[in-house]
Amino acid sequence: MNTTSTTLNIAIGADHAGYELKEALKKAFSQINFIDKGTYSTESVDYPDYAHPVAQEVAQGNVPLGILICGSGEGVCITANKHQNVRAALCWNIEVSQLARQHNNANIICLPARFIDLATATAMVQAFLDTPFEGGRHEKRVQKISCN
């Protein structure tokens, strides 16, 4: 996905553990128009309150992709995957970020703020944005994910 020639809209959200990484990623990807669903401080909050709004933006087709961040990445990932048309992937390195897009057509990347640094997170998000869905043999598998 080319992030330089056109403005890309991406929903982003985090709990208190992911707040600082969320803000740093927004600065690192200044060419992206982030729809920031919060949180807006390091004050303790409940991750579903931020994961659901990001997942809704993606599920409704308002944005093509989302970024969710919490301490482990697990909570926001579990929450986001409750929404139809959302394929949220917990990623912890560049290769997993690429495979989530390439093989699973993931549309939300979930990051574990307590286990990765900014350089790794930035590289992972860039890989997620740049890697297209491969389709082919993976398409039928992705079609089987929804419970509808």
PDB file of C-alpha atoms in Angstrom:
ATOM      1  CA  MET A   1       0.000   0.000   0.000  1.00  0.00           C
ATOM      2  CA  ASN A   2       1.655   3.210  -1.094  1.00  0.00           C
ATOM      3  CA  THR A   3       1.654   5.608   1.834  1.00  0.00           C
ATOM      4  CA  THR A   4       3.335   8.489   0.042  1.00  0.00           C
ATOM      5  CA  SER A   5       1.343   9.326  -3.110  1.00  0.00           C
ATOM      6  CA  THR A   6      -2.123   9.636  -1.576  1.00  0.00           C
ATOM      7  CA  THR A   7      -3.397  10.341   1.896  1.00  0.00           C
ATOM      8  CA  LEU A   8      -4.236   7.114   3.658  1.00  0.00           C
ATOM      9  CA  ASN A   9      -6.842   7.089   6.413  1.00  0.00           C
ATOM     10  CA  ILE A  10      -6.145   4.650   9.243  1.00  0.00           C
ATOM     11  CA  ALA A  11      -7.984   4.217  12.529  1.00  0.00           C
ATOM     12  CA  ILE A  12      -5.718   3.968  15.556  1.00  0.00           C
ATOM     13  CA  GLY A  13      -6.365   3.287  19.199  1.00  0.00           C
ATOM     14  CA  ALA A  14      -4.596   2.223  22.354  1.00  0.00           C
ATOM     15  CA  ASP A  15      -5.069   1.752  26.039  1.00  0.00           C
ATOM     16  CA  HIS A  16      -2.854   3.437  28.634  1.00  0.00           C
ATOM     17  CA  ALA A  17      -0.010   0.953  28.080  1.00  0.00           C
ATOM     18  CA  GLY A  18      -0.007   1.708  24.362  1.00  0.00           C
ATOM     19  CA  TYR A  19      -0.593   5.458  24.521  1.00  0.00           C
ATOM     20  CA  GLU A  20       3.040   6.557  24.130  1.00  0.00           C
ATOM     21  CA  LEU A  21       3.678   4.150  21.245  1.00  0.00           C
ATOM     22  CA  LYS A  22       0.462   5.320  19.552  1.00  0.00           C
ATOM     23  CA  GLU A  23       1.573   8.937  19.734  1.00  0.00           C
ATOM     24  CA  ALA A  24       5.076   8.080  18.478  1.00  0.00           C
ATOM     25  CA  LEU A  25       3.664   6.132  15.515  1.00  0.00           C
ATOM     26  CA  LYS A  26       1.428   9.046  14.585  1.00  0.00           C
ATOM     27  CA  LYS A  27       4.532  11.242  14.401  1.00  0.00           C
ATOM     28  CA  ALA A  28       6.565   8.619  12.522  1.00  0.00           C
ATOM     29  CA  PHE A  29       3.820   8.272   9.898  1.00  0.00           C
ATOM     30  CA  SER A  30       2.877  11.924   9.575  1.00  0.00           C
ATOM     31  CA  GLN A  31       1.782  11.385   5.955  1.00  0.00           C
ATOM     32  CA  ILE A  32      -1.126   9.242   7.194  1.00  0.00           C
ATOM     33  CA  ASN A  33      -4.415  10.734   8.301  1.00  0.00           C
ATOM     34  CA  PHE A  34      -5.022   8.948  11.601  1.00  0.00           C
ATOM     35  CA  ILE A  35      -8.527   8.706  12.969  1.00  0.00           C
ATOM     36  CA  ASP A  36      -7.495   8.597  16.618  1.00  0.00           C
ATOM     37  CA  LYS A  37      -9.990   6.729  18.788  1.00  0.00           C
ATOM     38  CA  GLY A  38      -7.991   7.304  21.997  1.00  0.00           C
ATOM     39  CA  THR A  39      -6.894   6.948  24.695  1.00  0.00           C
ATOM     40  CA  TYR A  40      -5.333  10.357  25.148  1.00  0.00           C
ATOM     41  CA  SER A  41      -3.142   9.824  28.225  1.00  0.00           C
ATOM     42  CA  THR A  42      -1.383   7.180  30.303  1.00  0.00           C
ATOM     43  CA  GLU A  43      -4.220   7.138  32.845  1.00  0.00           C
ATOM     44  CA  SER A  44      -5.484   3.571  33.325  1.00  0.00           C
ATOM     45  CA  VAL A  45      -8.386   2.680  31.009  1.00  0.00           C
ATOM     46  CA  ASP A  46     -10.125  -0.433  29.657  1.00  0.00           C
ATOM     47  CA  TYR A  47      -8.744  -1.566  26.284  1.00  0.00           C
ATOM     48  CA  PRO A  48     -12.136  -2.600  24.789  1.00  0.00           C
ATOM     49  CA  ASP A  49     -13.261   1.035  24.982  1.00  0.00           C
ATOM     50  CA  TYR A  50     -10.640   1.846  22.316  1.00  0.00           C
ATOM     51  CA  ALA A  51     -10.459  -1.421  20.379  1.00  0.00           C
ATOM     52  CA  HIS A  52     -14.179  -1.477  19.539  1.00  0.00           C
ATOM     53  CA  PRO A  53     -14.243   1.991  17.902  1.00  0.00           C
ATOM     54  CA  VAL A  54     -11.201   1.172  15.740  1.00  0.00           C
ATOM     55  CA  ALA A  55     -12.693  -2.180  14.737  1.00  0.00           C
ATOM     56  CA  GLN A  56     -16.015  -0.491  13.905  1.00  0.00           C
ATOM     57  CA  GLU A  57     -14.272   1.946  11.571  1.00  0.00           C
ATOM     58  CA  VAL A  58     -12.669  -0.968   9.714  1.00  0.00           C
ATOM     59  CA  ALA A  59     -15.742  -3.222   9.795  1.00  0.00           C
ATOM     60  CA  GLN A  60     -17.953  -0.476   8.363  1.00  0.00           C
ATOM     61  CA  GLY A  61     -15.456   0.274   5.595  1.00  0.00           C
ATOM     62  CA  ASN A  62     -14.771   3.815   6.780  1.00  0.00           C
ATOM     63  CA  VAL A  63     -11.035   3.061   6.735  1.00  0.00           C
ATOM     64  CA  PRO A  64      -9.143   0.233   5.053  1.00  0.00           C
ATOM     65  CA  LEU A  65      -6.831  -0.532   7.983  1.00  0.00           C
ATOM     66  CA  GLY A  66      -6.421  -0.058  11.701  1.00  0.00           C
ATOM     67  CA  ILE A  67      -3.720  -0.087  14.339  1.00  0.00           C
ATOM     68  CA  LEU A  68      -4.401  -1.181  17.915  1.00  0.00           C
ATOM     69  CA  ILE A  69      -1.943  -1.124  20.786  1.00  0.00           C
ATOM     70  CA  CYS A  70      -2.041  -2.400  24.354  1.00  0.00           C
ATOM     71  CA  GLY A  71       0.527  -3.856  26.721  1.00  0.00           C
ATOM     72  CA  SER A  72       0.527  -7.369  25.255  1.00  0.00           C
ATOM     73  CA  GLY A  73      -1.509  -6.717  22.100  1.00  0.00           C
ATOM     74  CA  GLU A  74      -3.717  -9.660  23.064  1.00  0.00           C
ATOM     75  CA  GLY A  75      -6.636  -7.773  24.601  1.00  0.00           C
ATOM     76  CA  VAL A  76      -7.152  -5.393  21.705  1.00  0.00           C
ATOM     77  CA  CYS A  77      -6.739  -8.236  19.211  1.00  0.00           C
ATOM     78  CA  ILE A  78      -9.338 -10.427  20.901  1.00  0.00           C
ATOM     79  CA  THR A  79     -11.739  -7.492  21.122  1.00  0.00           C
ATOM     80  CA  ALA A  80     -11.308  -6.373  17.511  1.00  0.00           C
ATOM     81  CA  ASN A  81     -11.862  -9.876  16.182  1.00  0.00           C
ATOM     82  CA  LYS A  82     -15.385  -9.888  17.623  1.00  0.00           C
ATOM     83  CA  HIS A  83     -16.404  -7.615  14.722  1.00  0.00           C
ATOM     84  CA  GLN A  84     -17.478  -9.033  11.370  1.00  0.00           C
ATOM     85  CA  ASN A  85     -15.157  -8.152   8.472  1.00  0.00           C
ATOM     86  CA  VAL A  86     -12.258  -7.556  10.858  1.00  0.00           C
ATOM     87  CA  ARG A  87      -9.137  -9.666  10.708  1.00  0.00           C
ATOM     88  CA  ALA A  88      -6.954  -8.354  13.510  1.00  0.00           C
ATOM     89  CA  ALA A  89      -3.488  -9.866  13.849  1.00  0.00           C
ATOM     90  CA  LEU A  90      -1.199  -9.766  16.851  1.00  0.00           C
ATOM     91  CA  CYS A  91       2.238  -9.037  15.433  1.00  0.00           C
ATOM     92  CA  TRP A  92       5.593  -8.984  17.185  1.00  0.00           C
ATOM     93  CA  ASN A  93       8.119  -8.761  14.343  1.00  0.00           C
ATOM     94  CA  ILE A  94       8.362  -7.666  10.725  1.00  0.00           C
ATOM     95  CA  GLU A  95       7.920 -11.117   9.213  1.00  0.00           C
ATOM     96  CA  VAL A  96       4.723 -11.797  11.164  1.00  0.00           C
ATOM     97  CA  SER A  97       3.407  -8.364  10.110  1.00  0.00           C
ATOM     98  CA  GLN A  98       4.040  -9.203   6.452  1.00  0.00           C
ATOM     99  CA  LEU A  99       2.510 -12.674   6.719  1.00  0.00           C
ATOM    100  CA  ALA A 100      -0.584 -11.302   8.461  1.00  0.00           C
ATOM    101  CA  ARG A 101      -1.274  -9.184   5.376  1.00  0.00           C
ATOM    102  CA  GLN A 102       0.046 -11.584   2.746  1.00  0.00           C
ATOM    103  CA  HIS A 103      -1.653 -14.785   3.934  1.00  0.00           C
ATOM    104  CA  ASN A 104      -4.517 -13.627   6.169  1.00  0.00           C
ATOM    105  CA  ASN A 105      -5.491 -10.304   4.594  1.00  0.00           C
ATOM    106  CA  ALA A 106      -5.356  -8.800   8.088  1.00  0.00           C
ATOM    107  CA  ASN A 107      -6.854  -5.333   8.246  1.00  0.00           C
ATOM    108  CA  ILE A 108      -5.847  -4.413  11.801  1.00  0.00           C
ATOM    109  CA  ILE A 109      -2.354  -4.789  13.214  1.00  0.00           C
ATOM    110  CA  CYS A 110      -2.205  -5.256  16.983  1.00  0.00           C
ATOM    111  CA  LEU A 111       1.026  -4.286  18.695  1.00  0.00           C
ATOM    112  CA  PRO A 112       2.384  -5.333  22.127  1.00  0.00           C
ATOM    113  CA  ALA A 113       3.724  -2.024  23.481  1.00  0.00           C
ATOM    114  CA  ARG A 114       5.491  -3.614  26.445  1.00  0.00           C
ATOM    115  CA  PHE A 115       7.498  -5.990  24.246  1.00  0.00           C
ATOM    116  CA  ILE A 116       8.649  -3.952  21.222  1.00  0.00           C
ATOM    117  CA  ASP A 117      10.504  -0.677  20.791  1.00  0.00           C
ATOM    118  CA  LEU A 118       9.555   2.207  18.519  1.00  0.00           C
ATOM    119  CA  ALA A 119      11.978   1.211  15.747  1.00  0.00           C
ATOM    120  CA  THR A 120      10.525  -2.293  15.622  1.00  0.00           C
ATOM    121  CA  ALA A 121       6.954  -1.003  15.781  1.00  0.00           C
ATOM    122  CA  THR A 122       7.610   1.470  12.972  1.00  0.00           C
ATOM    123  CA  ALA A 123       9.160  -1.208  10.779  1.00  0.00           C
ATOM    124  CA  MET A 124       6.281  -3.555  11.520  1.00  0.00           C
ATOM    125  CA  VAL A 125       3.641  -0.976  10.633  1.00  0.00           C
ATOM    126  CA  GLN A 126       5.508  -0.083   7.435  1.00  0.00           C
ATOM    127  CA  ALA A 127       5.676  -3.756   6.473  1.00  0.00           C
ATOM    128  CA  PHE A 128       1.955  -4.130   7.232  1.00  0.00           C
ATOM    129  CA  LEU A 129       1.152  -1.148   5.018  1.00  0.00           C
ATOM    130  CA  ASP A 130       3.446  -2.195   2.167  1.00  0.00           C
ATOM    131  CA  THR A 131       2.533  -5.885   1.960  1.00  0.00           C
ATOM    132  CA  PRO A 132      -0.437  -6.760  -0.256  1.00  0.00           C
ATOM    133  CA  PHE A 133      -2.735  -9.745   0.243  1.00  0.00           C
ATOM    134  CA  GLU A 134      -1.424 -12.587  -1.886  1.00  0.00           C
ATOM    135  CA  GLY A 135      -4.846 -14.075  -2.607  1.00  0.00           C
ATOM    136  CA  GLY A 136      -4.712 -17.335  -4.511  1.00  0.00           C
ATOM    137  CA  ARG A 137      -4.636 -20.350  -2.196  1.00  0.00           C
ATOM    138  CA  HIS A 138      -5.099 -18.023   0.790  1.00  0.00           C
ATOM    139  CA  GLU A 139      -8.353 -16.510  -0.499  1.00  0.00           C
ATOM    140  CA  LYS A 140     -10.495 -19.580   0.229  1.00  0.00           C
ATOM    141  CA  ARG A 141      -9.057 -19.780   3.750  1.00  0.00           C
ATOM    142  CA  VAL A 142      -9.791 -16.121   4.462  1.00  0.00           C
ATOM    143  CA  GLN A 143     -13.341 -16.630   3.178  1.00  0.00           C
ATOM    144  CA  LYS A 144     -13.827 -19.337   5.825  1.00  0.00           C
ATOM    145  CA  ILE A 145     -12.976 -17.039   8.755  1.00  0.00           C
ATOM    146  CA  SER A 146     -16.350 -15.310   9.146  1.00  0.00           C
ATOM    147  CA  CYS A 147     -19.066 -17.064  11.143  1.00  0.00           C
ATOM    148  CA  ASN A 148     -21.849 -15.705   8.897  1.00  0.00           C
TER     149      ASN A 148
END
